[in-house]
XYZ file of N, CA, C and O in Angstrom:
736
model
N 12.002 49.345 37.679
C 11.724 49.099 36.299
C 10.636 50.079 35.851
O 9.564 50.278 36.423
N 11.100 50.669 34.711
C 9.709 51.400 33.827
C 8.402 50.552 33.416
O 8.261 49.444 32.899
N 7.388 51.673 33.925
C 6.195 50.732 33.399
C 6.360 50.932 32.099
O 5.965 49.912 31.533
N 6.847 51.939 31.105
C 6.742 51.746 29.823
C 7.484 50.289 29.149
O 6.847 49.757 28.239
N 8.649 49.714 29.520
C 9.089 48.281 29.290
C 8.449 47.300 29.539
O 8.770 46.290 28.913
N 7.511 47.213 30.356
C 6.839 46.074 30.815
C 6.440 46.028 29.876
O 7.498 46.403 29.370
N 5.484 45.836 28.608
C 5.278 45.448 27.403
C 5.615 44.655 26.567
O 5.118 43.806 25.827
N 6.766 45.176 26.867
C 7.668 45.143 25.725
C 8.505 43.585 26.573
O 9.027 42.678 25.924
N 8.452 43.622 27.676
C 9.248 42.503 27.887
C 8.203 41.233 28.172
O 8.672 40.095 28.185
N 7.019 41.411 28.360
C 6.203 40.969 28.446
C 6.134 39.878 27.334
O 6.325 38.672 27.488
N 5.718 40.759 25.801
C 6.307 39.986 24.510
C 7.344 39.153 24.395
O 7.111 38.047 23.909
N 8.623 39.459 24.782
C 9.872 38.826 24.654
C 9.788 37.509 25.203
O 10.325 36.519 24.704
N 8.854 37.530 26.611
C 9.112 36.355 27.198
C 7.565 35.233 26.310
O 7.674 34.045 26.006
N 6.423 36.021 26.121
C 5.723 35.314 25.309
C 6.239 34.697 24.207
O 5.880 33.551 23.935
N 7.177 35.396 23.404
C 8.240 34.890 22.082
C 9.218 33.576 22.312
O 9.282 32.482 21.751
N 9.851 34.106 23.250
C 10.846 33.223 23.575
C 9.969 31.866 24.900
O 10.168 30.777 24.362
N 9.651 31.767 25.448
C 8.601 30.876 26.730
C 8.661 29.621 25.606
O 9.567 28.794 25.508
N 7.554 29.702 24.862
C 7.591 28.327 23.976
C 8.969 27.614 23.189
O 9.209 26.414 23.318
N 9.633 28.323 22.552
C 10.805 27.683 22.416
C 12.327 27.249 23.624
O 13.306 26.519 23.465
N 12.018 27.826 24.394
C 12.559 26.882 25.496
C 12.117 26.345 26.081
O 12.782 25.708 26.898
N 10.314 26.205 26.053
C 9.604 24.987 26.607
C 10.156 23.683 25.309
O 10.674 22.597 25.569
N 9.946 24.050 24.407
C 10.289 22.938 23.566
C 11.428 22.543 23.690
O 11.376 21.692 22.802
N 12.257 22.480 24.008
C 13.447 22.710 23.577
C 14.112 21.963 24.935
O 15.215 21.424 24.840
N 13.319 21.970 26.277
C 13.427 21.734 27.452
C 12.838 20.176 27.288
O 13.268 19.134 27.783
N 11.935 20.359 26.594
C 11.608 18.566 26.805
C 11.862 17.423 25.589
O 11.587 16.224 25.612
N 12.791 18.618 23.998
C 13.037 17.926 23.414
C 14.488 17.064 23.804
O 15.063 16.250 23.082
N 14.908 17.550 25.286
C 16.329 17.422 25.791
C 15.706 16.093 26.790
O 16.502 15.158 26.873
N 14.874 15.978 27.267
C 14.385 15.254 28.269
C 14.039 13.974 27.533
O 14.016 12.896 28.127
N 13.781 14.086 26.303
C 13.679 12.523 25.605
C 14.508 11.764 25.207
O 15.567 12.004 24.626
N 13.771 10.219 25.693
C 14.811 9.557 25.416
C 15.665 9.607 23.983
O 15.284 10.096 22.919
N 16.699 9.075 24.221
C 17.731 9.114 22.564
C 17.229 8.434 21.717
O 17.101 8.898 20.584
N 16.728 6.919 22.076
C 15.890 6.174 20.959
C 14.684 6.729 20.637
O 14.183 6.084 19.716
N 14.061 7.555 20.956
C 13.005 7.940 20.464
C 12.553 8.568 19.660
O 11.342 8.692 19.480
N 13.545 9.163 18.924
C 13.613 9.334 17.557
C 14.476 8.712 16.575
O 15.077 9.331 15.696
N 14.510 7.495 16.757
C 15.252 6.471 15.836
C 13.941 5.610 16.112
O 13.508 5.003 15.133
N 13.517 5.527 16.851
C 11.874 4.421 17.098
C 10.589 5.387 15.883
O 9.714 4.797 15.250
N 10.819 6.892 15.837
C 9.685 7.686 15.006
C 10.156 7.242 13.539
O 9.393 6.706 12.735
N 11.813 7.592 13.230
C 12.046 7.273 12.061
C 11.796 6.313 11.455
O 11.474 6.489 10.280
N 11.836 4.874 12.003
C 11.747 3.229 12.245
C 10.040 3.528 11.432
O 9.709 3.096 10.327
N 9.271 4.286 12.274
C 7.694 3.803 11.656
C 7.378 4.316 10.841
O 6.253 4.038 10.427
N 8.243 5.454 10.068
C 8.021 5.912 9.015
C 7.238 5.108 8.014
O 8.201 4.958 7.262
N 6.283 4.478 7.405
C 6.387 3.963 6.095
C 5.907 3.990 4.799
O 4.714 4.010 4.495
N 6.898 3.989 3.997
C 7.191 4.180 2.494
C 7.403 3.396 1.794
O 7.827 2.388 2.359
N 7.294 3.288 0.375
C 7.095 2.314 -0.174
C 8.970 1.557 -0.853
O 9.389 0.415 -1.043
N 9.566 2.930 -1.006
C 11.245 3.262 -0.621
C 11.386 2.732 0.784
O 11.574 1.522 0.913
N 11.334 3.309 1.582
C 11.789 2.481 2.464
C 11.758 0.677 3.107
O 12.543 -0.038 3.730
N 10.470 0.539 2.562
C 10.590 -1.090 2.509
C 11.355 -1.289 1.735
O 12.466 -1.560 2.191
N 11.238 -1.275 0.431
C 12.076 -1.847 -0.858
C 13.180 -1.900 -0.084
O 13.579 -3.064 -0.084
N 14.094 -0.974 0.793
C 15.521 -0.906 1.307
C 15.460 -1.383 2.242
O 16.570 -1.591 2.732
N 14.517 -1.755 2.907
C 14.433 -2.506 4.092
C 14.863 -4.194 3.381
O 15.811 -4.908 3.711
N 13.919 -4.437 2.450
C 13.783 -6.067 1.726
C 14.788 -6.234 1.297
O 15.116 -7.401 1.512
N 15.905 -5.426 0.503
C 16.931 -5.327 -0.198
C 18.017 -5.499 1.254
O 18.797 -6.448 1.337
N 17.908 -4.446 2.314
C 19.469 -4.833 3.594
C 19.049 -5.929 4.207
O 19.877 -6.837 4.282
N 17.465 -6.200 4.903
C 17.056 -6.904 5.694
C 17.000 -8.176 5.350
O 17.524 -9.119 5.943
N 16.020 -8.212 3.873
C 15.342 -9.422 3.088
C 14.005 -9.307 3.918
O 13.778 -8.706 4.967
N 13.120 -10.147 3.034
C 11.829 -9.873 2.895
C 11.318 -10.624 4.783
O 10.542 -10.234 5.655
N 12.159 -11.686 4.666
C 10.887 -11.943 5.782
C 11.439 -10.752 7.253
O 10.662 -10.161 8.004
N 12.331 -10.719 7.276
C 12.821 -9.806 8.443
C 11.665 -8.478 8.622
O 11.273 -7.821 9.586
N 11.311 -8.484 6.869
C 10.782 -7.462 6.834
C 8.865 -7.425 7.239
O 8.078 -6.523 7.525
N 8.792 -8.411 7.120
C 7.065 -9.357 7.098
C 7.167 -9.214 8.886
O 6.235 -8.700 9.505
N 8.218 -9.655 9.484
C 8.248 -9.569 10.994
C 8.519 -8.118 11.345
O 8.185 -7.963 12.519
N 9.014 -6.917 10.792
C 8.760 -5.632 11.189
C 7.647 -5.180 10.863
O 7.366 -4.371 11.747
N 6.401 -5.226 9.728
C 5.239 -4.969 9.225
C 3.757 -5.485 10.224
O 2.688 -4.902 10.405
N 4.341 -6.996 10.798
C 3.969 -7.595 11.724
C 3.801 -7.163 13.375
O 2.978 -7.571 14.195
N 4.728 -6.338 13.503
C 5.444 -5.894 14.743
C 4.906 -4.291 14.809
O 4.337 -3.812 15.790
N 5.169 -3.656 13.715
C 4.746 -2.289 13.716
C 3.119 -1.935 13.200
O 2.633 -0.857 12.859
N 2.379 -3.569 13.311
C 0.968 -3.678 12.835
C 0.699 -2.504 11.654
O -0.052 -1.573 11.946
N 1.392 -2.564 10.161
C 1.679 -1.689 9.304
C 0.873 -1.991 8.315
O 0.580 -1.185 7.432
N 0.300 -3.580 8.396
C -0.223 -3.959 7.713
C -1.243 -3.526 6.765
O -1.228 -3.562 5.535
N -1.982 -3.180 7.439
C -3.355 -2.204 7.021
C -3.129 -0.868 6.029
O -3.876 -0.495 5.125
N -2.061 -0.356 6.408
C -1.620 0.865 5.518
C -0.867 0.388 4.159
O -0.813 1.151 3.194
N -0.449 -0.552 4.136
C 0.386 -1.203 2.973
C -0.609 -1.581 2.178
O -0.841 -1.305 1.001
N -1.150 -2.219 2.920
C -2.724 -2.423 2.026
C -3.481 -1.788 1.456
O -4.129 -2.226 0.506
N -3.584 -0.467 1.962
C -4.323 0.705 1.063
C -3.896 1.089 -0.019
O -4.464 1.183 -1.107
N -2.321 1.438 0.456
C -1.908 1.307 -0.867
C -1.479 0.951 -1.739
O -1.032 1.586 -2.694
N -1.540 -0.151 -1.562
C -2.011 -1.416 -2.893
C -3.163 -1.321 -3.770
O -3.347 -1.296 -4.987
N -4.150 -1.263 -2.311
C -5.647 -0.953 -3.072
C -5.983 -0.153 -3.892
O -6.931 -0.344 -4.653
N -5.115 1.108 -3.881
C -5.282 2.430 -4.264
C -4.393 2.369 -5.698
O -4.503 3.217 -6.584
N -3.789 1.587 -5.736
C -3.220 1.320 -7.115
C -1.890 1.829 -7.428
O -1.461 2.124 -8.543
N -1.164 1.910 -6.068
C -0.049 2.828 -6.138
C 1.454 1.864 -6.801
O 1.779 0.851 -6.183
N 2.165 2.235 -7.899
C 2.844 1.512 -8.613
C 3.847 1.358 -7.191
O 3.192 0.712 -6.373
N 4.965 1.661 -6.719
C 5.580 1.335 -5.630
C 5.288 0.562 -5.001
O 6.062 -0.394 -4.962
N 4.224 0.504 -4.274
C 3.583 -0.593 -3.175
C 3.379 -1.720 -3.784
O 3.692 -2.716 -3.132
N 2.888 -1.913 -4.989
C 2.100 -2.819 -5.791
C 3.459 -4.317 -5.806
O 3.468 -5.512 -5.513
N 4.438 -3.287 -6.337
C 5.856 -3.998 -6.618
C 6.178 -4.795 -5.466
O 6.522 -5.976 -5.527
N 6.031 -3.974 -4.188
C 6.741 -4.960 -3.118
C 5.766 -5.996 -2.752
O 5.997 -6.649 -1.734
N 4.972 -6.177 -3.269
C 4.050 -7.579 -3.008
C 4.367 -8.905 -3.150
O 3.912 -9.752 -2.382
N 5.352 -9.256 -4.367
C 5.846 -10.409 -4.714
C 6.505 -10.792 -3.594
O 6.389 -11.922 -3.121
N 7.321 -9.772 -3.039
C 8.650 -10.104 -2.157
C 7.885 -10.254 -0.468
O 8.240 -10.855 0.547
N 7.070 -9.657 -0.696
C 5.975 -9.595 0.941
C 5.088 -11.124 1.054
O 5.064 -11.980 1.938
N 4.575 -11.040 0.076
C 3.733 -11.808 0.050
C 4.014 -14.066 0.270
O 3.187 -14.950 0.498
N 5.596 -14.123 0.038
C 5.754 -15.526 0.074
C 6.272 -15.535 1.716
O 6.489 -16.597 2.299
N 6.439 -14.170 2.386
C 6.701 -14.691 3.872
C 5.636 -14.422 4.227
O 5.726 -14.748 5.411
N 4.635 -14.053 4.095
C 3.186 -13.482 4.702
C 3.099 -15.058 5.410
O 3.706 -16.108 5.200
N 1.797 -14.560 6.546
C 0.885 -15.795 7.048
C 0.158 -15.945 5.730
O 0.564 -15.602 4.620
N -1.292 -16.671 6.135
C -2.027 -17.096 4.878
C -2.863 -16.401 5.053
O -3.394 -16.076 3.992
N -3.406 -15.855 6.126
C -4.720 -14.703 6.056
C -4.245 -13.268 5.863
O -5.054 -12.390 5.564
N -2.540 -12.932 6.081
C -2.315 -11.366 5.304
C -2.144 -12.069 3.941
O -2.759 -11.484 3.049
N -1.490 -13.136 3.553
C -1.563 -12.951 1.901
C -2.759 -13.121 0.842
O -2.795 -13.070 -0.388
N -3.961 -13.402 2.086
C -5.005 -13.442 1.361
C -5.602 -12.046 1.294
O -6.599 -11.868 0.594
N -5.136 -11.190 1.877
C -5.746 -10.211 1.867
C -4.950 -9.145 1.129
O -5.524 -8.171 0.642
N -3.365 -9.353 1.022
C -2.420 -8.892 0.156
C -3.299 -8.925 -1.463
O -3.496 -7.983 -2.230
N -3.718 -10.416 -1.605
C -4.248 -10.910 -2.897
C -5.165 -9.891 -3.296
O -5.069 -9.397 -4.420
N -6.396 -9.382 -2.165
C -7.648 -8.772 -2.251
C -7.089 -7.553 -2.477
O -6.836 -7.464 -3.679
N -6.796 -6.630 -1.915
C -5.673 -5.686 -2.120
C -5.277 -5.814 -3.764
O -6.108 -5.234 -4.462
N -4.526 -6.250 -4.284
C -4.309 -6.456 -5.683
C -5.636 -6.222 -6.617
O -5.828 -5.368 -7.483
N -6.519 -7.315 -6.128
C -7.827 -7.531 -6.792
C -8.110 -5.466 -6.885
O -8.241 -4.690 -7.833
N -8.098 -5.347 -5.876
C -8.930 -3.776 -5.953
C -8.597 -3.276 -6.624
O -9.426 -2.997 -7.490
N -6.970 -2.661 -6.861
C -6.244 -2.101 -7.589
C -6.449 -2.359 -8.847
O -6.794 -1.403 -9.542
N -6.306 -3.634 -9.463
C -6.699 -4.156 -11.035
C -7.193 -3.464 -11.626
O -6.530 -3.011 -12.559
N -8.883 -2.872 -11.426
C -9.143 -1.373 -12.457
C -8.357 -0.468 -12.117
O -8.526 0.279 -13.081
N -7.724 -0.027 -11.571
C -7.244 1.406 -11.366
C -5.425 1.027 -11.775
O -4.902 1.828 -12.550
N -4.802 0.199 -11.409
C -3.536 0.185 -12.493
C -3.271 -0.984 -13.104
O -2.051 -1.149 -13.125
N -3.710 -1.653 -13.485
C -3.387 -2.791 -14.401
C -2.483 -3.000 -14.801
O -2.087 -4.148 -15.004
N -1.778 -1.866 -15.079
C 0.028 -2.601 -16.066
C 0.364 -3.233 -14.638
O 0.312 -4.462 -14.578
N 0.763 -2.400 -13.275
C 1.099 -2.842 -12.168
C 0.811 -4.133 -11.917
O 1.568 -5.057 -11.622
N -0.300 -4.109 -12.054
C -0.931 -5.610 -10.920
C -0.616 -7.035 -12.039
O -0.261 -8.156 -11.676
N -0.878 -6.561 -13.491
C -0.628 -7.731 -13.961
C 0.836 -7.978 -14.487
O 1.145 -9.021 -15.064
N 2.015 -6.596 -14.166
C 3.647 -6.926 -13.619
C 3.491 -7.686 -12.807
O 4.046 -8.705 -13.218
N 3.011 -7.898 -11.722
C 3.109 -8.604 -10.318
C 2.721 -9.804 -10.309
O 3.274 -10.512 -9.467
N 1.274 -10.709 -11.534
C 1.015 -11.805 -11.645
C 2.260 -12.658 -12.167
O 3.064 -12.332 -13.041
N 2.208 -14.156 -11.200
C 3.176 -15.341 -11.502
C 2.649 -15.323 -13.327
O 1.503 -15.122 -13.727
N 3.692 -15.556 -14.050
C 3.347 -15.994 -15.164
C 2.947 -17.235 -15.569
O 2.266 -17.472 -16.566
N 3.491 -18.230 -14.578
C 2.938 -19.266 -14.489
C 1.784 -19.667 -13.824
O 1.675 -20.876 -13.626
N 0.700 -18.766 -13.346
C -0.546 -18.664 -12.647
C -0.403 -19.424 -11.480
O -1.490 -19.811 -11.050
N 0.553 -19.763 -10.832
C 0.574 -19.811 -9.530
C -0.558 -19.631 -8.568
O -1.595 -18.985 -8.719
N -0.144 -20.337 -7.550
C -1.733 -20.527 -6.864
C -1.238 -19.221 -5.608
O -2.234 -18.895 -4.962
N -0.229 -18.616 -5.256
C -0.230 -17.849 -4.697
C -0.329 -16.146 -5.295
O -0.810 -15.116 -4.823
N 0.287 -16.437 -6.375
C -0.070 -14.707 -7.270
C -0.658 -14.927 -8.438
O -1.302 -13.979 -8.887
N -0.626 -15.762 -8.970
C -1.256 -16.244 -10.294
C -2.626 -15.587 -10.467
O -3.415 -15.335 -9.557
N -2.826 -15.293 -12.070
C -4.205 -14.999 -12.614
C -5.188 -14.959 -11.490
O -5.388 -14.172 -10.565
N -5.799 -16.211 -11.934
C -6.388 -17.350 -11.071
C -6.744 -16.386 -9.715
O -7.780 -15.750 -9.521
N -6.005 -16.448 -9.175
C -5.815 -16.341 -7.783
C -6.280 -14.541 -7.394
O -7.156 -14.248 -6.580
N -5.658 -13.769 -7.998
C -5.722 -12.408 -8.125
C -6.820 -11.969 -9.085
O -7.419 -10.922 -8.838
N -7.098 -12.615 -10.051
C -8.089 -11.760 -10.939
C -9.543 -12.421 -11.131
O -10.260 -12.082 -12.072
N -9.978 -13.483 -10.087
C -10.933 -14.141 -9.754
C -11.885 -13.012 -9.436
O -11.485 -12.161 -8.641
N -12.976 -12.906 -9.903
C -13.913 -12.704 -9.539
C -14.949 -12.792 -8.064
O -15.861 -12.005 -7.810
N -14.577 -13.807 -7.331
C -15.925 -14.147 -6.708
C -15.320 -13.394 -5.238
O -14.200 -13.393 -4.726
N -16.421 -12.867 -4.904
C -17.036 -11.847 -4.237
C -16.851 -10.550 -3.904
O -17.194 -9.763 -3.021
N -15.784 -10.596 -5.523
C -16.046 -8.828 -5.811
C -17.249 -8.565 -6.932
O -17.729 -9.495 -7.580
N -17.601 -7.422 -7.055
C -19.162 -6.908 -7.400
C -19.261 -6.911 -8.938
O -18.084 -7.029 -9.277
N -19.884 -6.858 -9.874
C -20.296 -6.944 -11.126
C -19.734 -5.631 -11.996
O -19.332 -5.605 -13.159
N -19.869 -4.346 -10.832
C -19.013 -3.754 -11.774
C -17.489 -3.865 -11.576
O -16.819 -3.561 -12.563
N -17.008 -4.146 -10.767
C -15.595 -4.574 -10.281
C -15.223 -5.143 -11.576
O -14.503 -4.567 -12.392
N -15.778 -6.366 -11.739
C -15.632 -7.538 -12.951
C -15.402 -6.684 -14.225
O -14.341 -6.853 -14.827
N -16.341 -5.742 -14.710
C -16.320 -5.340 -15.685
C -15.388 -3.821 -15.921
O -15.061 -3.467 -17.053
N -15.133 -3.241 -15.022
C -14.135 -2.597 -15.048
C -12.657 -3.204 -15.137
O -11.743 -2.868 -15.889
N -12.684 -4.060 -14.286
C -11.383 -5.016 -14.543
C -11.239 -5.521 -16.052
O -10.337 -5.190 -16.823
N -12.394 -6.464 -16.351
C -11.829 -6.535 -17.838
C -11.863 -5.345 -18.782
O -11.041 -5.390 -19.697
N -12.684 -4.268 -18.724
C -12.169 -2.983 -19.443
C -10.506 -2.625 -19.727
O -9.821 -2.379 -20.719
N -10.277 -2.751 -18.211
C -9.061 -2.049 -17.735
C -7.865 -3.129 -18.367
O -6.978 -2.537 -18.981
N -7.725 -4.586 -18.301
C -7.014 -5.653 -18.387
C -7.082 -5.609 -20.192
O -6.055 -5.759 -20.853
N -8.346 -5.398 -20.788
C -8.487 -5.755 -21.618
C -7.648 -4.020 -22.567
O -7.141 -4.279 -23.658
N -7.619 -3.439 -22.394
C -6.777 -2.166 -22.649
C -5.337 -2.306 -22.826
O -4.760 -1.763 -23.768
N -4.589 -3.188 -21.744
C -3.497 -3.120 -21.773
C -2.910 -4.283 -23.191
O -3.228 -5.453 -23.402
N -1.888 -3.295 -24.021
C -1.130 -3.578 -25.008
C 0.438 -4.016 -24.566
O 1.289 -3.615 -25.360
N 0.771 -4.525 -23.800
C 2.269 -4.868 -23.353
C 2.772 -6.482 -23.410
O 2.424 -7.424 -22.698
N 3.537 -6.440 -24.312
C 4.255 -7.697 -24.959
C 4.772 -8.237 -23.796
O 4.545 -9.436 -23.635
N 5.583 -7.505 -22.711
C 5.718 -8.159 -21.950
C 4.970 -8.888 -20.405
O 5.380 -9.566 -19.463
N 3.891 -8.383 -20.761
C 2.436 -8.765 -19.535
C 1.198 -9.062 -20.207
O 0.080 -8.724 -19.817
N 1.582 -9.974 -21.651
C 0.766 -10.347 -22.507
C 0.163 -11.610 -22.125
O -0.983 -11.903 -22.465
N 0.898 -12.360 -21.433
C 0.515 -13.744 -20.718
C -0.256 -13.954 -20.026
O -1.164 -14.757 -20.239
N -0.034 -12.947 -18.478
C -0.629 -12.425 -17.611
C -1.763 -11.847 -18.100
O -2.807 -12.438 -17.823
N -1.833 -10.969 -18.676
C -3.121 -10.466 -19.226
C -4.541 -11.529 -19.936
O -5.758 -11.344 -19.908
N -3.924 -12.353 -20.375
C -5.040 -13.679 -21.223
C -5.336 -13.996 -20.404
O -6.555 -14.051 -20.241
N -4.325 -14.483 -19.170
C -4.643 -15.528 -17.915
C -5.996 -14.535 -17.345
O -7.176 -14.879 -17.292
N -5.386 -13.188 -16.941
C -6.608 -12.588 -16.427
C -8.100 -12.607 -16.574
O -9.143 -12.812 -15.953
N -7.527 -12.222 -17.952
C -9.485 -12.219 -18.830
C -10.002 -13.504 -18.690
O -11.173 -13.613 -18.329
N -9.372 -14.438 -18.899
C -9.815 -16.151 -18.379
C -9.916 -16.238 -17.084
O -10.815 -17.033 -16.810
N -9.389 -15.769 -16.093
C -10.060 -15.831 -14.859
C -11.194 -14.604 -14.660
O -11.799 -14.775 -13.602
N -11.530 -13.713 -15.210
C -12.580 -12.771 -14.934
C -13.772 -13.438 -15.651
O -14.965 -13.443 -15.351
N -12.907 -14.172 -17.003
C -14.608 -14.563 -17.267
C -15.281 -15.718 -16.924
O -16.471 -15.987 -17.094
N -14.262 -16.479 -16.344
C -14.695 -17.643 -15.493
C -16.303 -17.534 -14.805
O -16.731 -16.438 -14.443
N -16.846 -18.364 -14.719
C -17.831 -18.044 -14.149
C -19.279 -16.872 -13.752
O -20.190 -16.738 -12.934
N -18.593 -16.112 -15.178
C -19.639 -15.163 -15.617
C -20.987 -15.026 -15.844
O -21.114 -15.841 -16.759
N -21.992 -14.610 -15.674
C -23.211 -15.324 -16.001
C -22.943 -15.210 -17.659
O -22.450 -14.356 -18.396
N -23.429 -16.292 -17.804
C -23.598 -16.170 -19.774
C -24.881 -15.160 -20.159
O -25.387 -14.514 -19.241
N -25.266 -15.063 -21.162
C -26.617 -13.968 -21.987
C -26.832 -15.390 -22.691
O -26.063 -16.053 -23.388
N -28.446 -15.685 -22.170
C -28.899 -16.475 -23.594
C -29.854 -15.759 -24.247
O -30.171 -14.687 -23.731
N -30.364 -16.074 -25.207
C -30.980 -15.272 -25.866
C -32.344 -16.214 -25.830
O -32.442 -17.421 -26.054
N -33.420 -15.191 -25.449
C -35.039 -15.823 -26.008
C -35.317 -15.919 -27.013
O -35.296 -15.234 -28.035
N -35.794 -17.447 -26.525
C -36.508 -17.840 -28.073
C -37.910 -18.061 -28.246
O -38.404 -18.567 -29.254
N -38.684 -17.581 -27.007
C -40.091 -17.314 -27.123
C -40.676 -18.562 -26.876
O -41.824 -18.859 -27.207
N -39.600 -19.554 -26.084
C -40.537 -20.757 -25.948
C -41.068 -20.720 -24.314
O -41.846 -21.579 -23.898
């Protein structure tokens, strides 16, 4: 062999080495194991189609199973219209300590999308999604409160007009009042 080729083949095998390393152990994996990556994908589409083939609780026991919980939750928190939606349908198979925290989750979101969260309140204030329940105040922070009713109090929609009163009546629940001095 020419020493002038050695170079040159040198490269070739640096070029080519990694893609038949890959390629060598993408053959060596198991078959489910990329139907198990696809599976943990999660999206806020893909639940919805999960709740829709599966139904919801099948789906509360894969969220359960794939400990997904926590991420669904963010983005709830985060105010994301998609996520927000699948709450109704999540939330009546939940245990009672994820739907309490489903609830809190909501609560966060409230300033940041409001049409969303108060789509999602029972109109009948229900003790599981209801006003009440979601737009309570107590032991979120003072400006929480007042951004929320900013935000609640903004929204103009005939059809989340209900929801919306209920809200402001549960935010102002228990508000401190302003009295005014009278110098006595």
């Amino acid at each position: 062999m020419r020493i002038r080729l050695f170079p040159r083949l040198m490269l070739l095998v640096a070029l080519l080495g990694p893609a038949a390393g890959l390629t060598a152990l993408a053959a060596s994996l198991p078959k489910d194991a990329a139907v198990t990556e696809s599976v943990s994908t999660l999206s806020a589409r893909a639940l919805a189609r999960q709740i829709h083939e599966e139904g919801a609780q099948a789906t509360v026991r894969t969220l359960d199973d794939q400990k997904a919980w926590p991420r669904l939750r963010r983005a709830v928190a985060a105010g994301w219209d998609g996520w927000i939606e699948l709450v109704p349908d999540l939330i009546i198979h939940a245990d009672d300590a994820t739907a309490s925290r489903l609830r809190t989750a909501l609560r966060l979101a409230l300033p940041r999308n409001p049409r969303a969260v108060l789509a999602v309140i029972d109109p009948g204030n229900g003790a599981l999604l209801g006003a009440g329940a979601v737009c309570t105040p107590h032991g979120m922070s003072t400006r929480w409160r007042r951004d929320s009713t900013r935000a609640v109090s903004a929204m103009h929609d005939i059809h989340i007009a209900h929801q919306a009163t209920d809200c402001l009546a549960a935010l102002s629940a228990g508000a401190p009042t302003e009295t005014a001095d009278n110098g006595t």
